[in-house]
Amino acid sequence: MSSHHFVKEQQEPAVFILNTEGLSFDIISPLLEWVPTVLVWQECLDQVLSWGIKVDVILAEEAFQRANLYLLEEQYPVKFLTAEKANFLKGGLHYLQATQHKGAHLVGFSHQNWGSLGPETEFLDLTILDGGWKYYPVKNGTFKKWFVASTIRILGTEGMPLEISNAEGKLFLPLIYLTQVGVPEGITEIKGADVFWVGEEV
């Protein structure tokens, strides 16, 4: 149906698989529910195909493309996007911007590299899935969400002042590279002076 096609093209965040180490299909599977565009870096391709995931775009070096031309037929209508190991993330994100996508789940992207996503977070709503945790950016300085009693993580610029308020009261602290905070059941609000990322276990 054309309406469903429209969802696939634009609205649903793409799934961009950069690394499958330590990942199981169960973690990725909920992201595939609405048939998003799926981008995969060449080194993850065998694993992703073995999970039965339909791939739309393979980011690959030219030598890999030449050696795997059969995939264009076998996985039709897949396409290759030429990229080098050093810059395939940028290549994939530029492709998503050019094809009018609004967001993407970066699967297997190391949360330690959140800082390298700076410019891209302005144009795309990005989430990071890394090692059983899901991180999403807070761009306007204020975050508010209902949590079950759990531990959350906050990533951001070292030393940035944070204000965390919930049923247990208010906490003021400077952000260390990765701050872990226990939150009670209920609404937690976090304020920061700049972009920060909130992580929760998936």
CSV table of C-alpha atoms in Angstrom, one decimal:
chain,number,residue,atom,x,y,z
A,1,MET,CA,0.0,0.0,0.0
A,2,SER,CA,1.3,3.5,-0.8
A,3,SER,CA,0.6,4.7,2.8
A,4,HIS,CA,2.8,1.9,4.1
A,5,HIS,CA,5.5,2.7,1.6
A,6,PHE,CA,5.4,6.3,2.8
A,7,VAL,CA,6.1,5.1,6.3
A,8,LYS,CA,9.1,3.1,5.1
A,9,GLU,CA,10.5,6.0,3.1
A,10,GLN,CA,10.3,8.8,5.7
A,11,GLN,CA,8.7,8.5,9.0
A,12,GLU,CA,10.2,5.5,10.7
A,13,PRO,CA,13.7,5.8,12.0
A,14,ALA,CA,16.2,3.8,9.9
A,15,VAL,CA,18.2,1.0,11.5
A,16,PHE,CA,21.9,1.4,10.8
A,17,ILE,CA,23.9,-1.6,11.9
A,18,LEU,CA,27.6,-0.8,12.5
A,19,ASN,CA,28.7,-3.7,14.6
A,20,THR,CA,27.0,-6.9,15.7
A,21,GLU,CA,29.4,-8.0,18.4
A,22,GLY,CA,27.6,-8.9,21.6
A,23,LEU,CA,24.2,-8.2,20.0
A,24,SER,CA,21.4,-10.6,19.7
A,25,PHE,CA,18.5,-10.6,17.3
A,26,ASP,CA,16.1,-10.0,20.2
A,27,ILE,CA,17.6,-6.5,20.8
A,28,ILE,CA,17.2,-5.5,17.2
A,29,SER,CA,13.9,-7.2,16.5
A,30,PRO,CA,11.6,-4.5,18.1
A,31,LEU,CA,13.3,-1.8,15.9
A,32,LEU,CA,12.1,-3.7,12.7
A,33,GLU,CA,8.4,-3.8,13.5
A,34,TRP,CA,7.4,-1.1,11.1
A,35,VAL,CA,9.7,-2.2,8.2
A,36,PRO,CA,12.3,0.6,8.5
A,37,THR,CA,15.1,1.2,6.0
A,38,VAL,CA,18.0,-1.0,7.1
A,39,LEU,CA,21.7,0.0,6.5
A,40,VAL,CA,24.5,-2.4,7.2
A,41,TRP,CA,28.3,-2.0,7.2
A,42,GLN,CA,29.9,-4.8,5.2
A,43,GLU,CA,31.5,-6.5,8.2
A,44,CYS,CA,28.1,-7.1,9.8
A,45,LEU,CA,26.4,-8.3,6.7
A,46,ASP,CA,26.7,-12.1,7.2
A,47,GLN,CA,25.4,-11.9,10.7
A,48,VAL,CA,22.5,-9.6,9.8
A,49,LEU,CA,21.5,-11.8,6.8
A,50,SER,CA,21.7,-14.9,9.1
A,51,TRP,CA,19.0,-13.3,11.3
A,52,GLY,CA,16.8,-13.0,8.3
A,53,ILE,CA,16.7,-9.2,8.2
A,54,LYS,CA,15.9,-7.6,4.9
A,55,VAL,CA,18.7,-5.1,4.1
A,56,ASP,CA,18.2,-2.0,2.0
A,57,VAL,CA,21.7,-0.5,1.8
A,58,ILE,CA,25.1,-2.1,2.2
A,59,LEU,CA,27.9,0.3,3.0
A,60,ALA,CA,30.9,-1.3,1.5
A,61,GLU,CA,34.4,-0.8,0.1
A,62,GLU,CA,34.8,-1.2,-3.6
A,63,ALA,CA,36.6,-4.5,-3.3
A,64,PHE,CA,33.8,-5.9,-1.2
A,65,GLN,CA,31.2,-4.8,-3.8
A,66,ARG,CA,33.1,-6.4,-6.6
A,67,ALA,CA,33.4,-9.7,-4.7
A,68,ASN,CA,29.7,-9.7,-3.7
A,69,LEU,CA,27.9,-8.5,-6.8
A,70,TYR,CA,25.5,-11.5,-6.5
A,71,LEU,CA,24.0,-9.8,-3.4
A,72,LEU,CA,22.4,-7.2,-5.7
A,73,GLU,CA,20.3,-10.0,-7.2
A,74,GLU,CA,20.0,-12.2,-4.2
A,75,GLN,CA,18.8,-9.4,-1.9
A,76,TYR,CA,17.0,-7.3,-4.5
A,77,PRO,CA,16.3,-4.4,-4.3
A,78,VAL,CA,19.4,-3.8,-2.1
A,79,LYS,CA,22.0,-1.2,-3.1
A,80,PHE,CA,25.7,-0.7,-2.4
A,81,LEU,CA,26.9,2.6,-1.0
A,82,THR,CA,30.6,3.1,-1.4
A,83,ALA,CA,32.3,3.8,2.0
A,84,GLU,CA,35.7,3.3,3.7
A,85,LYS,CA,36.1,1.8,7.1
A,86,ALA,CA,37.2,5.2,8.5
A,87,ASN,CA,34.1,7.1,7.4
A,88,PHE,CA,31.2,4.7,6.8
A,89,LEU,CA,29.2,6.2,9.7
A,90,LYS,CA,29.3,9.6,8.1
A,91,GLY,CA,28.5,8.2,4.7
A,92,GLY,CA,25.4,6.4,6.0
A,93,LEU,CA,24.2,9.4,7.9
A,94,HIS,CA,24.6,11.6,4.9
A,95,TYR,CA,22.6,9.1,2.9
A,96,LEU,CA,19.8,9.2,5.4
A,97,GLN,CA,19.7,13.0,5.3
A,98,ALA,CA,19.7,13.0,1.5
A,99,THR,CA,16.8,10.5,1.5
A,100,GLN,CA,14.7,12.7,3.9
A,101,HIS,CA,14.9,10.3,6.9
A,102,LYS,CA,14.1,12.0,10.2
A,103,GLY,CA,16.0,9.6,12.4
A,104,ALA,CA,18.0,6.5,12.9
A,105,HIS,CA,18.9,3.8,15.5
A,106,LEU,CA,22.7,3.3,15.5
A,107,VAL,CA,23.1,-0.3,16.4
A,108,GLY,CA,26.5,-1.3,17.7
A,109,PHE,CA,27.8,2.2,17.8
A,110,SER,CA,30.1,2.8,20.8
A,111,HIS,CA,28.4,5.2,23.3
A,112,GLN,CA,32.0,6.5,24.0
A,113,ASN,CA,31.9,8.2,20.6
A,114,TRP,CA,28.7,10.1,21.2
A,115,GLY,CA,30.7,13.4,20.8
A,116,SER,CA,31.4,12.6,17.1
A,117,LEU,CA,27.7,12.8,16.4
A,118,GLY,CA,27.4,16.5,17.2
A,119,PRO,CA,26.4,18.0,13.8
A,120,GLU,CA,24.3,15.0,12.8
A,121,THR,CA,22.0,15.2,15.9
A,122,GLU,CA,20.8,18.6,14.6
A,123,PHE,CA,19.3,17.0,11.5
A,124,LEU,CA,18.5,13.5,12.6
A,125,ASP,CA,16.9,12.1,15.7
A,126,LEU,CA,19.5,9.5,16.6
A,127,THR,CA,19.5,6.8,19.2
A,128,ILE,CA,22.5,4.6,20.1
A,129,LEU,CA,22.1,0.9,20.9
A,130,ASP,CA,25.3,-0.4,22.5
A,131,GLY,CA,25.9,-3.4,24.8
A,132,GLY,CA,22.3,-3.8,26.0
A,133,TRP,CA,21.8,0.0,26.6
A,134,LYS,CA,19.9,2.5,24.5
A,135,TYR,CA,21.0,6.1,24.5
A,136,TYR,CA,19.1,9.1,23.1
A,137,PRO,CA,20.1,12.8,23.0
A,138,VAL,CA,18.5,15.6,24.9
A,139,LYS,CA,19.0,18.7,22.7
A,140,ASN,CA,17.0,21.4,24.5
A,141,GLY,CA,18.6,21.0,27.9
A,142,THR,CA,15.6,19.5,29.7
A,143,PHE,CA,14.5,15.9,29.9
A,144,LYS,CA,11.5,14.5,31.6
A,145,LYS,CA,10.4,10.8,31.7
A,146,TRP,CA,8.6,8.3,33.8
A,147,PHE,CA,10.9,5.4,34.8
A,148,VAL,CA,10.5,2.2,36.7
A,149,ALA,CA,13.0,2.0,39.6
A,150,SER,CA,16.2,1.5,37.7
A,151,THR,CA,19.7,2.8,36.9
A,152,ILE,CA,20.1,5.3,34.1
A,153,ARG,CA,23.2,6.6,32.5
A,154,ILE,CA,24.0,10.2,31.4
A,155,LEU,CA,26.6,11.0,28.8
A,156,GLY,CA,27.8,14.5,28.0
A,157,THR,CA,30.6,17.0,28.2
A,158,GLU,CA,32.9,16.4,31.2
A,159,GLY,CA,32.1,18.8,34.1
A,160,MET,CA,28.8,20.0,32.7
A,161,PRO,CA,26.5,20.9,35.7
A,162,LEU,CA,23.4,18.7,35.9
A,163,GLU,CA,20.2,19.0,38.0
A,164,ILE,CA,18.3,15.8,38.5
A,165,SER,CA,14.9,15.9,40.3
A,166,ASN,CA,12.5,13.1,41.2
A,167,ALA,CA,10.6,11.7,44.1
A,168,GLU,CA,13.8,11.4,46.1
A,169,GLY,CA,14.5,15.2,45.8
A,170,LYS,CA,17.0,17.2,43.8
A,171,LEU,CA,20.6,16.3,43.0
A,172,PHE,CA,23.1,18.7,41.6
A,173,LEU,CA,26.3,17.3,40.2
A,174,PRO,CA,29.0,17.8,37.6
A,175,LEU,CA,28.8,15.3,34.8
A,176,ILE,CA,31.7,12.9,34.7
A,177,TYR,CA,32.2,11.1,31.4
A,178,LEU,CA,29.5,8.6,32.1
A,179,THR,CA,27.3,9.2,35.2
A,180,GLN,CA,25.2,6.4,36.5
A,181,VAL,CA,22.2,7.4,38.6
A,182,GLY,CA,19.7,5.2,40.4
A,183,VAL,CA,16.1,6.6,39.8
A,184,PRO,CA,13.0,5.7,41.8
A,185,GLU,CA,9.7,4.7,40.1
A,186,GLY,CA,8.0,7.8,38.7
A,187,ILE,CA,9.0,11.0,36.9
A,188,THR,CA,12.7,12.0,36.7
A,189,GLU,CA,13.6,15.4,35.3
A,190,ILE,CA,17.2,16.2,34.2
A,191,LYS,CA,18.5,19.6,33.2
A,192,GLY,CA,21.8,20.4,31.6
A,193,ALA,CA,23.4,23.4,30.0
A,194,ASP,CA,24.2,21.6,26.8
A,195,VAL,CA,23.3,18.5,24.8
A,196,PHE,CA,23.5,15.3,26.9
A,197,TRP,CA,22.5,11.7,26.3
A,198,VAL,CA,20.3,9.5,28.5
A,199,GLY,CA,20.8,5.8,28.6
A,200,GLU,CA,18.5,3.0,29.8
A,201,GLU,CA,18.9,-0.7,29.7
A,202,VAL,CA,16.9,-2.5,27.0
